């Protein structure tokens, strides 16, 4: 694991009760805003605590560090830490953060994304306050556009909920809080992988909180998360395989836990009284691109799908692929069983893990296309109900996973 | 057998739910308002609460928050005549919700599921 390459601690801070951390890579243009909001949050709501803001960076060459230190922080101290040159990855930044949190002896840590445009000082309050009230992990709860966060909606949320039994709506939300005690658990965990050192970090942290029975709450942010939303049909990158690969790795490592989970439970909710809920900005999705990617996958990965999927699910996927565009539908139960087949195949190492994850991407595009078509005329709330119903299908279908896990 | 606390300000609903759930073998207690609900829960020690959302003097969603803050894992099933309450994010702290009906099949199914829910280490 990479060590801290560089630390700048101009106020020579050696202890803190509360940390606000901002992980970054090349965010010189945007990092000042969340830094200033974090400082205001610390001053306004945690004035009686020793607070510090830490920028955990990947040695950005665009002036991120300078922009971070130049931000107005009302005398709240700042620390900059970085991975060595050439070492990238959000998870590597967190590894540095965990070490620093333990070194400072902090009780509570709030993390916010460096590209956040909608953060307010209340976000710091809502993500931080439960940590001083017996909770060990705080996940964000914000209204997102129905097409924003499709990996969350189709995979991360329904899978983690069905597997670990806690309903955390944004398990890879990027903004969250955790206790100093949990930082020590993270640091000592033997489950660290290369994918976790990249974008697998968020789901890894949420899952470890769940299967270590850490009290979890979800904090309502009031405002939608406004950052750089992506069209799921055109911008996916390696994030998909890092997140899904981490989910599968954790399933392998914690099978003894999730096999004993039946149904799911809600969490406490924190942070109301923020007035009217703001609606998120629209996210554009190219249905044509999703359809094209799905159908191309049928040509490229047909043999891989035949190896990974059970016969009935493979046949069902073929049937879905042959549907005319106006009738296109990826049934939820087929999707749940398909993901369970993939997890089982990953566990049984039926092929190279990266090849397996790559072959899932076109299927995910097909599922996303189906979701977009079904929710096209739905309000944000109706789409939420739709996702909740899909989660119930995952929970009901879980015995299929248990049956197919090893054989 | 599990004990269920029914919180509803309509007498006929309390009566109907009590009869039907008792027939299913549950032990049933009732409360006609949200007044001192936490104290009532402390005293009755129910395994599950069936909570009306819209009572004359109490908002069930606020009561749900109070319950969840004190009893992290106590199952709560919301009952309502309208599903517009889902627009309020507080509702997701409930285990389930059911639309009020004289056919209690859905409620009984959700009660069964909530009581069956199992997480290791609890």
Short mmCIF file of C-alpha atoms in Angstrom, two decimals:
data_model
loop_
_atom_site.label_atom_id
_atom_site.label_comp_id
_atom_site.label_asym_id
_atom_site.label_seq_id
_atom_site.Cartn_x
_atom_site.Cartn_y
_atom_site.Cartn_z
CA UNK A 1 0.00 0.00 0.00
CA UNK A 2 1.42 3.42 -0.89
CA UNK A 3 2.61 5.58 1.96
CA UNK A 4 2.00 9.30 2.28
CA UNK A 5 4.38 10.95 -0.12
CA UNK A 6 3.87 14.47 0.98
CA UNK A 7 2.25 16.19 3.92
CA UNK A 8 1.86 19.91 4.42
CA UNK A 9 0.61 20.83 7.84
CA UNK A 10 1.31 24.55 8.18
CA UNK A 11 -0.44 24.91 11.55
CA UNK A 12 1.37 21.83 12.84
CA UNK A 13 -1.85 20.13 13.95
CA UNK A 14 -1.13 17.01 16.02
CA UNK A 15 -4.60 16.18 17.34
CA UNK A 16 -8.21 16.81 16.33
CA UNK A 17 -11.67 15.71 17.41
CA UNK A 18 -13.30 16.16 14.04
CA UNK A 19 -11.94 15.91 10.52
CA UNK A 20 -13.55 17.00 7.28
CA UNK A 21 -11.76 15.26 4.42
CA UNK A 22 -11.86 16.15 0.74
CA UNK A 23 -10.36 13.52 -1.57
CA UNK A 24 -9.24 14.86 -4.92
CA UNK A 25 -7.40 14.44 -8.17
CA UNK A 26 -7.01 17.49 -10.39
CA UNK A 27 -9.79 19.52 -8.80
CA UNK A 28 -8.05 22.92 -8.69
CA UNK A 29 -11.03 24.59 -10.28
CA UNK A 30 -13.66 23.27 -7.85
CA UNK A 31 -12.05 22.39 -4.51
CA UNK A 32 -12.21 25.87 -2.94
CA UNK A 33 -16.01 25.81 -2.71
CA UNK A 34 -16.44 22.58 -0.69
CA UNK A 35 -13.44 23.61 1.45
CA UNK A 36 -15.07 26.91 2.41
CA UNK A 37 -18.43 25.24 3.06
CA UNK A 38 -16.72 22.62 5.21
CA UNK A 39 -14.99 25.33 7.25
CA UNK A 40 -18.28 27.14 7.79
CA UNK A 41 -19.92 23.88 8.84
CA UNK A 42 -17.16 23.13 11.34
CA UNK A 43 -17.27 26.67 12.79
CA UNK A 44 -21.04 26.91 12.96
CA UNK A 45 -21.98 23.45 14.22
CA UNK A 46 -18.87 22.03 15.83
CA UNK A 47 -17.34 25.17 17.27
CA UNK A 48 -16.65 23.38 20.55
CA UNK A 49 -14.59 20.69 18.84
CA UNK A 50 -11.06 20.82 17.55
CA UNK A 51 -11.60 20.59 13.81
CA UNK A 52 -9.35 20.29 10.79
CA UNK A 53 -9.89 20.03 7.03
CA UNK A 54 -7.72 17.53 5.19
CA UNK A 55 -7.28 17.43 1.45
CA UNK A 56 -6.25 13.88 0.46
CA UNK A 57 -4.87 14.25 -3.02
CA UNK A 58 -3.25 12.14 -5.75
CA UNK A 59 -0.35 14.55 -6.20
CA UNK A 60 -2.35 16.66 -8.69
CA UNK A 61 -0.30 18.78 -11.05
CA UNK A 62 -3.03 21.34 -11.73
CA UNK A 63 -2.67 23.41 -8.55
CA UNK A 64 -5.25 21.55 -6.43
CA UNK A 65 -3.07 21.93 -3.32
CA UNK A 66 -2.64 25.67 -3.84
CA UNK A 67 -6.38 26.13 -4.48
CA UNK A 68 -7.15 24.16 -1.31
CA UNK A 69 -4.88 26.31 0.84
CA UNK A 70 -6.12 29.51 -0.81
CA UNK A 71 -9.76 28.78 0.10
CA UNK A 72 -11.32 30.88 2.88
CA UNK A 73 -11.58 28.70 5.99
CA UNK A 74 -12.19 31.21 8.79
CA UNK A 75 -9.02 30.02 10.59
CA UNK A 76 -10.02 26.37 10.55
CA UNK A 77 -6.67 24.59 10.13
CA UNK A 78 -5.87 22.68 6.95
CA UNK A 79 -3.65 19.73 6.16
CA UNK A 80 -2.69 18.50 2.71
CA UNK A 81 -1.59 14.90 2.21
CA UNK A 82 -0.74 13.19 -1.05
CA UNK A 83 0.09 9.83 -2.55
CA UNK A 84 3.44 9.56 -4.36
CA UNK A 85 3.67 10.81 -7.96
CA UNK A 86 1.99 8.38 -10.34
CA UNK A 87 -0.09 6.73 -7.63
CA UNK A 88 -3.72 7.47 -8.37
CA UNK A 89 -6.94 6.27 -6.86
CA UNK A 90 -9.60 7.56 -4.52
CA UNK A 91 -9.07 4.56 -2.25
CA UNK A 92 -5.36 5.32 -1.92
CA UNK A 93 -6.33 8.79 -0.74
CA UNK A 94 -8.59 7.22 1.85
CA UNK A 95 -5.85 4.90 3.03
CA UNK A 96 -3.80 8.01 3.79
CA UNK A 97 -6.81 9.57 5.45
CA UNK A 98 -7.44 6.57 7.73
CA UNK A 99 -3.82 6.72 8.92
CA UNK A 100 -4.04 10.44 9.56
CA UNK A 101 -7.36 10.14 11.41
CA UNK A 102 -5.91 7.50 13.72
CA UNK A 103 -2.75 9.58 14.21
CA UNK A 104 -4.80 12.66 15.11
CA UNK A 105 -7.06 10.63 17.41
CA UNK A 106 -10.18 12.03 15.73
CA UNK A 107 -13.60 10.88 16.92
CA UNK A 108 -15.51 11.79 13.79
CA UNK A 109 -14.72 12.13 10.09
CA UNK A 110 -16.87 13.66 7.37
CA UNK A 111 -15.90 13.17 3.74
CA UNK A 112 -17.21 15.30 0.89
CA UNK A 113 -16.38 15.20 -2.81
CA UNK A 114 -14.08 17.87 -4.20
CA UNK A 115 -16.33 18.58 -7.20
CA UNK A 116 -19.46 19.29 -5.15
CA UNK A 117 -21.35 22.37 -6.21
CA UNK A 118 -24.39 22.00 -3.96
CA UNK A 119 -22.77 21.42 -0.56
CA UNK A 120 -23.88 23.67 2.31
CA UNK A 121 -22.49 23.96 5.87
CA UNK A 122 -25.50 21.86 7.00
CA UNK A 123 -24.08 18.89 5.12
CA UNK A 124 -21.19 18.85 7.58
CA UNK A 125 -23.64 19.04 10.47
CA UNK A 126 -25.86 16.27 9.15
CA UNK A 127 -23.03 13.91 8.25
CA UNK A 128 -21.10 14.67 11.44
CA UNK A 129 -23.59 15.07 14.27
CA UNK A 130 -24.85 11.44 14.35
CA UNK A 131 -21.24 10.35 14.93
CA UNK A 132 -21.38 12.06 18.33
CA UNK A 133 -24.71 10.28 19.02
CA UNK A 134 -23.82 6.60 18.92
CA UNK A 135 -23.75 6.12 15.16
CA UNK A 136 -20.58 4.84 13.53
CA UNK A 137 -21.38 5.38 9.85
CA UNK A 138 -23.51 8.02 8.17
CA UNK A 139 -24.55 7.65 4.54
CA UNK A 140 -26.02 10.54 2.56
CA UNK A 141 -29.61 10.75 1.50
CA UNK A 142 -30.29 13.15 -1.30
CA UNK A 143 -32.84 13.48 -4.01
CA UNK A 144 -31.12 12.47 -7.21
CA UNK A 145 -32.46 12.61 -10.70
CA UNK A 146 -33.87 9.22 -11.67
CA UNK A 147 -31.11 8.79 -14.28
CA UNK A 148 -28.26 9.90 -12.03
CA UNK A 149 -26.51 7.07 -10.20
CA UNK A 150 -27.59 4.14 -12.34
CA UNK A 151 -24.89 1.80 -10.95
CA UNK A 152 -26.31 2.59 -7.52
CA UNK A 153 -29.90 2.03 -8.60
CA UNK A 154 -29.41 -1.16 -10.59
CA UNK A 155 -26.58 -2.88 -8.74
CA UNK A 156 -25.06 -1.34 -5.60
CA UNK A 157 -28.25 -0.55 -3.69
CA UNK A 158 -30.32 -3.67 -4.44
CA UNK A 159 -27.34 -6.01 -4.02
CA UNK A 160 -25.98 -4.61 -0.74
CA UNK A 161 -29.47 -4.41 0.69
CA UNK A 162 -30.31 -8.01 -0.21
CA UNK A 163 -26.89 -9.29 0.85
CA UNK A 164 -26.21 -7.47 4.11
CA UNK A 165 -29.73 -6.60 5.19
CA UNK A 166 -29.39 -2.83 5.64
CA UNK A 167 -31.22 -0.38 3.43
CA UNK A 168 -28.62 2.25 2.60
CA UNK A 169 -29.97 4.10 -0.42
CA UNK A 170 -26.68 5.68 -1.48
CA UNK A 171 -23.98 3.13 -0.64
CA UNK A 172 -21.57 4.79 -3.08
CA UNK A 173 -22.73 8.35 -2.54
CA UNK A 174 -19.23 9.74 -2.06
CA UNK A 175 -20.18 12.00 0.85
CA UNK A 176 -20.42 10.35 4.25
CA UNK A 177 -19.33 10.27 7.86
CA UNK A 178 -17.56 7.63 9.91
CA UNK A 179 -16.20 7.32 13.42
CA UNK A 180 -12.54 7.21 14.41
CA UNK A 181 -13.19 3.67 15.62
CA UNK A 182 -14.38 2.66 12.17
CA UNK A 183 -11.26 4.26 10.64
CA UNK A 184 -9.21 1.83 12.73
CA UNK A 185 -11.36 -1.09 11.50
CA UNK A 186 -10.81 0.05 7.90
CA UNK A 187 -7.09 0.35 8.42
CA UNK A 188 -6.82 -3.13 9.92
CA UNK A 189 -9.07 -4.85 7.37
CA UNK A 190 -7.38 -7.61 5.35
CA UNK A 191 -9.91 -7.14 2.52
CA UNK A 192 -8.07 -4.32 0.72
CA UNK A 193 -7.67 -4.86 -3.04
CA UNK A 194 -6.45 -2.89 -6.04
CA UNK A 195 -10.09 -2.06 -6.94
CA UNK A 196 -10.65 -0.72 -3.41
CA UNK A 197 -7.68 1.59 -3.83
CA UNK A 198 -9.56 3.11 -6.78
CA UNK A 199 -13.34 3.67 -7.03
CA UNK A 200 -14.19 0.52 -5.10
CA UNK A 201 -13.54 2.43 -1.87
CA UNK A 202 -17.08 3.77 -1.29
CA UNK A 203 -18.86 0.42 -1.51
CA UNK A 204 -16.05 -1.19 0.50
CA UNK A 205 -16.50 1.28 3.36
CA UNK A 206 -20.29 0.96 3.38
CA UNK A 207 -20.15 -2.84 3.26
CA UNK A 208 -17.57 -3.11 6.03
CA UNK A 209 -19.73 -0.86 8.21
CA UNK A 210 -22.67 -3.18 7.55
CA UNK A 211 -20.97 -6.48 8.17
CA UNK A 212 -19.16 -5.21 11.25
CA UNK A 213 -22.61 -4.34 12.70
CA UNK A 214 -21.70 -0.68 13.03
CA UNK A 215 -24.81 1.45 13.80
CA UNK A 216 -25.66 3.15 10.52
CA UNK A 217 -27.86 6.13 9.82
CA UNK A 218 -28.71 8.03 6.68
CA UNK A 219 -28.52 11.80 6.75
CA UNK A 220 -30.83 13.89 4.67
CA UNK A 221 -28.87 16.52 2.78
CA UNK A 222 -31.81 18.69 1.72
CA UNK A 223 -30.24 19.65 -1.57
CA UNK A 224 -29.55 17.36 -4.50
CA UNK A 225 -26.00 16.31 -5.16
CA UNK A 226 -24.82 18.55 -7.95
CA UNK A 227 -21.45 17.60 -9.34
CA UNK A 228 -20.57 16.26 -12.73
CA UNK A 229 -23.31 13.79 -13.62
CA UNK A 230 -22.50 11.39 -16.41
CA UNK A 231 -24.52 9.86 -19.20
CA UNK A 232 -24.49 6.16 -18.25
CA UNK A 233 -24.55 5.22 -21.95
CA UNK A 234 -21.38 7.03 -22.90
CA UNK A 235 -19.20 7.53 -19.81
CA UNK A 236 -18.59 4.54 -17.63
CA UNK A 237 -14.90 3.82 -17.63
CA UNK A 238 -13.16 1.53 -15.17
CA UNK A 239 -15.37 2.72 -12.32
CA UNK A 240 -17.91 0.02 -13.15
CA UNK A 241 -15.54 -2.90 -12.77
CA UNK A 242 -13.92 -1.39 -9.66
CA UNK A 243 -17.28 -0.99 -7.91
CA UNK A 244 -18.81 -4.28 -9.06
CA UNK A 245 -15.52 -6.16 -8.62
CA UNK A 246 -15.36 -4.90 -5.03
CA UNK A 247 -18.95 -6.00 -4.39
CA UNK A 248 -18.09 -9.49 -5.69
CA UNK A 249 -14.80 -9.64 -3.74
CA UNK A 250 -16.62 -8.75 -0.55
CA UNK A 251 -19.28 -11.35 -1.28
CA UNK A 252 -16.56 -13.99 -1.54
CA UNK A 253 -14.94 -12.82 1.69
CA UNK A 254 -18.13 -12.50 3.71
CA UNK A 255 -20.30 -15.34 2.41
CA UNK A 256 -20.63 -16.63 5.97
CA UNK A 257 -22.27 -13.35 6.92
CA UNK A 258 -24.64 -12.60 4.06
CA UNK A 259 -25.92 -16.17 3.81
CA UNK A 260 -27.38 -15.72 7.29
CA UNK A 261 -29.17 -12.48 6.40
CA UNK A 262 -32.89 -12.71 5.74
CA UNK A 263 -34.81 -9.73 4.32
CA UNK A 264 -33.63 -6.24 5.25
CA UNK A 265 -34.02 -3.48 7.80
CA UNK A 266 -34.22 0.29 7.51
CA UNK A 267 -31.82 2.66 9.23
CA UNK A 268 -32.41 5.75 11.33
CA UNK A 269 -32.83 8.92 9.32
CA UNK A 270 -31.24 12.17 10.43
CA UNK A 271 -31.41 15.76 9.30
CA UNK A 272 -34.86 17.07 8.62
CA UNK A 273 -36.19 20.58 8.98
CA UNK A 274 -34.31 21.97 6.00
CA UNK A 275 -37.43 23.38 4.41
CA UNK A 276 -38.61 22.53 0.94
CA UNK A 277 -36.72 19.78 -0.83
CA UNK A 278 -34.90 21.00 -3.91
CA UNK A 279 -35.38 18.94 -7.05
CA UNK A 280 -32.30 17.69 -8.91
CA UNK A 281 -31.34 18.94 -12.36
CA UNK A 282 -32.21 16.67 -15.29
CA UNK A 283 -29.72 14.09 -16.55
CA UNK A 284 -29.70 13.27 -20.23
CA UNK A 285 -29.53 9.65 -21.29
CA UNK A 286 -29.01 8.39 -24.81
CA UNK A 287 -31.34 5.41 -25.23
CA UNK A 288 -29.88 4.71 -28.68
CA UNK A 289 -26.39 4.42 -27.26
CA UNK A 290 -27.58 2.11 -24.46
CA UNK A 291 -29.37 -0.12 -26.99
CA UNK A 292 -26.38 -0.18 -29.31
CA UNK A 293 -23.96 -1.08 -26.48
CA UNK A 294 -26.23 -3.86 -25.27
CA UNK A 295 -26.68 -5.40 -28.71
CA UNK A 296 -22.98 -5.11 -29.54
CA UNK A 297 -22.25 -6.96 -26.30
CA UNK A 298 -24.35 -9.86 -27.54
CA UNK A 299 -21.86 -10.29 -30.39
CA UNK A 300 -18.73 -9.76 -28.32
CA UNK A 301 -19.60 -11.60 -25.13
CA UNK A 302 -22.09 -14.26 -26.18
CA UNK A 303 -19.71 -17.12 -25.31
CA UNK A 304 -18.72 -15.51 -22.00
CA UNK A 305 -22.40 -15.11 -21.10
CA UNK A 306 -23.01 -18.75 -21.97
CA UNK A 307 -20.21 -19.73 -19.56
CA UNK A 308 -21.26 -17.42 -16.73
CA UNK A 309 -25.03 -17.61 -16.83
CA UNK A 310 -27.27 -20.56 -16.11
CA UNK A 311 -29.04 -21.88 -19.18
CA UNK A 312 -32.48 -20.37 -18.41
CA UNK A 313 -31.00 -16.92 -17.74
CA UNK A 314 -28.83 -17.06 -20.86
CA UNK A 315 -31.93 -17.94 -22.92
CA UNK A 316 -33.84 -15.10 -21.29
CA UNK A 317 -31.06 -12.63 -22.17
CA UNK A 318 -31.20 -13.81 -25.79
CA UNK A 319 -34.95 -13.31 -25.74
CA UNK A 320 -34.54 -9.77 -24.32
CA UNK A 321 -31.92 -8.94 -26.97
CA UNK A 322 -34.32 -9.96 -29.73
CA UNK A 323 -37.18 -7.79 -28.51
CA UNK A 324 -38.17 -4.93 -30.82
CA UNK A 325 -37.08 -1.52 -29.49
CA UNK A 326 -40.62 -0.43 -28.62
CA UNK A 327 -41.16 -3.54 -26.46
CA UNK A 328 -37.74 -3.64 -24.87
CA UNK A 329 -37.89 -4.89 -21.28
CA UNK A 330 -35.29 -6.45 -18.99
CA UNK A 331 -37.37 -8.14 -16.27
CA UNK A 332 -36.17 -7.41 -12.74
CA UNK A 333 -36.10 -11.03 -11.67
CA UNK A 334 -33.96 -11.91 -14.69
CA UNK A 335 -31.60 -9.06 -13.78
CA UNK A 336 -31.37 -10.21 -10.14
CA UNK A 337 -30.67 -13.83 -11.14
CA UNK A 338 -28.19 -12.66 -13.76
CA UNK A 339 -26.22 -10.69 -11.16
CA UNK A 340 -26.37 -13.65 -8.79
CA UNK A 341 -25.06 -15.90 -11.61
CA UNK A 342 -22.21 -13.44 -12.16
CA UNK A 343 -21.36 -13.36 -8.46
CA UNK A 344 -21.35 -17.15 -8.31
CA UNK A 345 -19.17 -17.38 -11.43
CA UNK A 346 -16.78 -14.82 -9.91
CA UNK A 347 -16.62 -16.91 -6.75
CA UNK A 348 -15.97 -20.09 -8.71
CA UNK A 349 -13.38 -18.33 -10.88
CA UNK A 350 -14.87 -19.62 -14.13
CA UNK A 351 -12.83 -17.08 -16.10
CA UNK A 352 -10.46 -14.16 -15.72
CA UNK A 353 -12.18 -11.72 -13.28
CA UNK A 354 -11.58 -8.66 -15.46
CA UNK A 355 -13.00 -10.41 -18.52
CA UNK A 356 -16.01 -11.45 -16.46
CA UNK A 357 -16.60 -7.88 -15.26
CA UNK A 358 -16.16 -6.47 -18.77
CA UNK A 359 -18.78 -8.87 -20.08
CA UNK A 360 -21.31 -7.57 -17.53
CA UNK A 361 -21.12 -3.99 -18.84
CA UNK A 362 -23.32 -4.47 -21.95
CA UNK A 363 -25.89 -6.31 -19.83
CA UNK A 364 -25.89 -3.38 -17.42
CA UNK A 365 -26.53 -1.10 -20.40
CA UNK A 366 -29.48 -3.29 -21.36
CA UNK A 367 -30.86 -3.14 -17.84
CA UNK A 368 -30.34 0.64 -17.74
CA UNK A 369 -32.18 1.01 -21.04
CA UNK A 370 -35.09 -0.97 -19.63
CA UNK A 371 -35.10 1.18 -16.47
CA UNK A 372 -35.02 4.40 -18.48
CA UNK A 373 -37.91 3.26 -20.67
CA UNK A 374 -40.03 2.12 -17.72
CA UNK A 375 -39.45 5.27 -15.67
CA UNK A 376 -39.57 7.71 -18.58
CA UNK A 377 -42.89 9.20 -17.56
CA UNK A 378 -42.40 8.78 -13.83
CA UNK A 379 -41.71 11.48 -11.29
CA UNK A 380 -38.60 11.20 -9.11
CA UNK A 381 -40.79 9.75 -6.34
CA UNK A 382 -42.44 7.20 -8.61
CA UNK A 383 -39.02 6.10 -9.86
CA UNK A 384 -37.98 5.67 -6.21
CA UNK A 385 -40.97 3.38 -5.63
CA UNK A 386 -39.99 1.45 -8.72
CA UNK A 387 -36.47 0.92 -7.35
CA UNK A 388 -37.85 -0.11 -3.95
CA UNK A 389 -39.98 -2.75 -5.67
CA UNK A 390 -36.93 -3.99 -7.57
CA UNK A 391 -35.08 -4.32 -4.26
CA UNK A 392 -37.88 -6.51 -2.92
CA UNK A 393 -37.45 -8.75 -5.98
CA UNK A 394 -33.73 -9.06 -5.16
CA UNK A 395 -34.53 -10.01 -1.57
CA UNK A 396 -37.14 -12.56 -2.67
CA UNK A 397 -34.72 -14.03 -5.21
CA UNK A 398 -31.82 -14.34 -2.76
CA UNK A 399 -32.34 -18.09 -2.15
CA UNK A 400 -31.38 -18.53 -5.82
CA UNK A 401 -27.99 -16.97 -5.03
CA UNK A 402 -27.46 -19.23 -2.03
CA UNK A 403 -28.30 -22.27 -4.21
CA UNK A 404 -25.97 -21.21 -7.04
CA UNK A 405 -23.08 -19.81 -5.01
CA UNK A 406 -20.82 -22.82 -5.14
CA UNK A 407 -22.33 -24.93 -7.90
CA UNK B 1 -45.66 -15.57 20.08
CA UNK B 2 -44.67 -12.09 19.05
CA UNK B 3 -46.30 -9.05 20.60
CA UNK B 4 -47.67 -6.33 18.35
CA UNK B 5 -48.55 -2.79 19.40
CA UNK B 6 -51.21 -1.16 17.22
CA UNK B 7 -51.24 2.64 17.31
CA UNK B 8 -54.29 4.11 15.63
CA UNK B 9 -56.85 6.72 16.65
CA UNK B 10 -59.74 4.98 14.89
CA UNK B 11 -61.45 2.57 17.19
CA UNK B 12 -62.83 0.28 14.47
CA UNK B 13 -59.35 -0.15 12.99
CA UNK B 14 -57.87 -1.04 16.37
CA UNK B 15 -60.68 -3.51 16.87
CA UNK B 16 -60.33 -5.10 13.43
CA UNK B 17 -56.54 -5.38 13.60
CA UNK B 18 -56.62 -6.71 17.17
CA UNK B 19 -59.13 -9.42 16.34
CA UNK B 20 -57.45 -10.55 13.16
CA UNK B 21 -53.92 -10.48 14.51
CA UNK B 22 -54.96 -12.25 17.70
CA UNK B 23 -56.53 -14.94 15.48
CA UNK B 24 -53.12 -15.32 13.86
CA UNK B 25 -51.73 -16.07 17.29
CA UNK B 26 -50.09 -12.73 18.03
CA UNK B 27 -50.31 -11.04 21.37
CA UNK B 28 -51.81 -7.61 20.72
CA UNK B 29 -51.71 -4.31 22.60
CA UNK B 30 -53.29 -1.08 21.37
CA UNK B 31 -52.77 2.65 21.79
CA UNK B 32 -55.34 5.20 20.65
CA UNK B 33 -52.84 8.02 20.06
CA UNK B 34 -49.16 8.81 19.92
CA UNK B 35 -49.31 10.27 23.42
CA UNK B 36 -46.36 9.01 25.45
CA UNK B 37 -45.76 6.36 22.81
CA UNK B 38 -42.13 5.80 23.76
CA UNK B 39 -43.13 5.18 27.38
CA UNK B 40 -45.79 2.82 26.15
CA UNK B 41 -43.25 0.93 24.07
CA UNK B 42 -40.93 0.80 27.07
CA UNK B 43 -43.73 -0.72 29.13
CA UNK B 44 -45.25 -3.10 26.57
CA UNK B 45 -41.95 -4.16 24.97
CA UNK B 46 -43.59 -5.05 21.64
CA UNK B 47 -41.76 -7.02 18.96
CA UNK B 48 -43.37 -4.84 16.28
CA UNK B 49 -45.38 -1.63 16.01
CA UNK B 50 -48.20 -1.02 13.51
CA UNK B 51 -48.42 2.75 13.27
CA UNK B 52 -51.09 4.92 11.68
CA UNK B 53 -49.55 7.84 9.83
CA UNK B 54 -52.36 10.32 10.13
CA UNK B 55 -53.84 10.65 13.57
CA UNK B 56 -55.78 13.67 14.76
CA UNK B 57 -53.16 14.85 17.22
CA UNK B 58 -50.04 13.12 15.98
CA UNK B 59 -48.03 12.76 12.82
CA UNK B 60 -47.03 9.11 12.49
CA UNK B 61 -43.88 10.01 10.57
CA UNK B 62 -42.63 12.13 13.49
CA UNK B 63 -43.46 9.30 15.87
CA UNK B 64 -41.56 6.94 13.59
CA UNK B 65 -38.48 9.16 13.93
CA UNK B 66 -38.80 9.11 17.72
CA UNK B 67 -39.16 5.34 17.76
CA UNK B 68 -36.23 4.81 15.40
CA UNK B 69 -33.96 7.11 17.40
CA UNK B 70 -34.58 5.16 20.57
CA UNK B 71 -35.21 1.64 19.25
CA UNK B 72 -32.89 1.26 16.29
CA UNK B 73 -34.16 -2.13 15.16
CA UNK B 74 -37.75 -2.27 16.40
CA UNK B 75 -39.84 -3.15 13.31
CA UNK B 76 -42.43 -0.49 12.43
CA UNK B 77 -45.10 -0.91 9.77
CA UNK B 78 -46.80 2.28 8.64
CA UNK B 79 -50.50 2.17 7.85
CA UNK B 80 -52.11 4.80 5.75
CA UNK B 81 -55.13 5.54 3.64
CA UNK B 82 -53.01 7.51 1.15
CA UNK B 83 -49.62 6.75 -0.39
CA UNK B 84 -48.65 10.42 -0.82
CA UNK B 85 -46.77 10.17 2.49
CA UNK B 86 -43.89 8.56 0.58
CA UNK B 87 -42.92 11.99 -0.67
CA UNK B 88 -41.72 12.61 2.87
CA UNK B 89 -38.30 10.99 3.17
CA UNK B 90 -38.91 10.26 6.84
CA UNK B 91 -41.07 7.35 5.71
CA UNK B 92 -38.03 5.30 4.65
CA UNK B 93 -37.20 4.68 8.30
CA UNK B 94 -40.18 2.29 8.36
CA UNK B 95 -39.74 -1.42 7.68
CA UNK B 96 -42.81 -1.49 5.47
CA UNK B 97 -45.97 0.41 4.75
CA UNK B 98 -49.42 -0.87 3.89
CA UNK B 99 -52.44 0.88 2.50
CA UNK B 100 -55.36 0.50 4.92
CA UNK B 101 -57.87 -2.08 3.84
CA UNK B 102 -60.39 -4.42 5.40
CA UNK B 103 -58.47 -7.26 3.78
CA UNK B 104 -55.47 -7.66 6.08
CA UNK B 105 -53.55 -10.13 3.92
CA UNK B 106 -50.91 -7.56 2.98
CA UNK B 107 -50.50 -6.38 6.57
CA UNK B 108 -50.17 -9.94 7.84
CA UNK B 109 -47.57 -10.73 5.16
CA UNK B 110 -45.52 -7.67 6.06
CA UNK B 111 -45.73 -8.45 9.77
CA UNK B 112 -44.47 -11.95 9.06
CA UNK B 113 -41.59 -10.63 6.93
CA UNK B 114 -40.61 -7.97 9.45
CA UNK B 115 -40.55 -10.51 12.28
CA UNK B 116 -38.55 -12.97 10.17
CA UNK B 117 -35.90 -10.39 9.26
CA UNK B 118 -32.57 -11.55 10.55
CA UNK B 119 -29.13 -9.97 10.60
CA UNK B 120 -26.16 -11.88 12.04
CA UNK B 121 -24.76 -10.55 15.28
CA UNK B 122 -28.03 -9.17 16.60
#
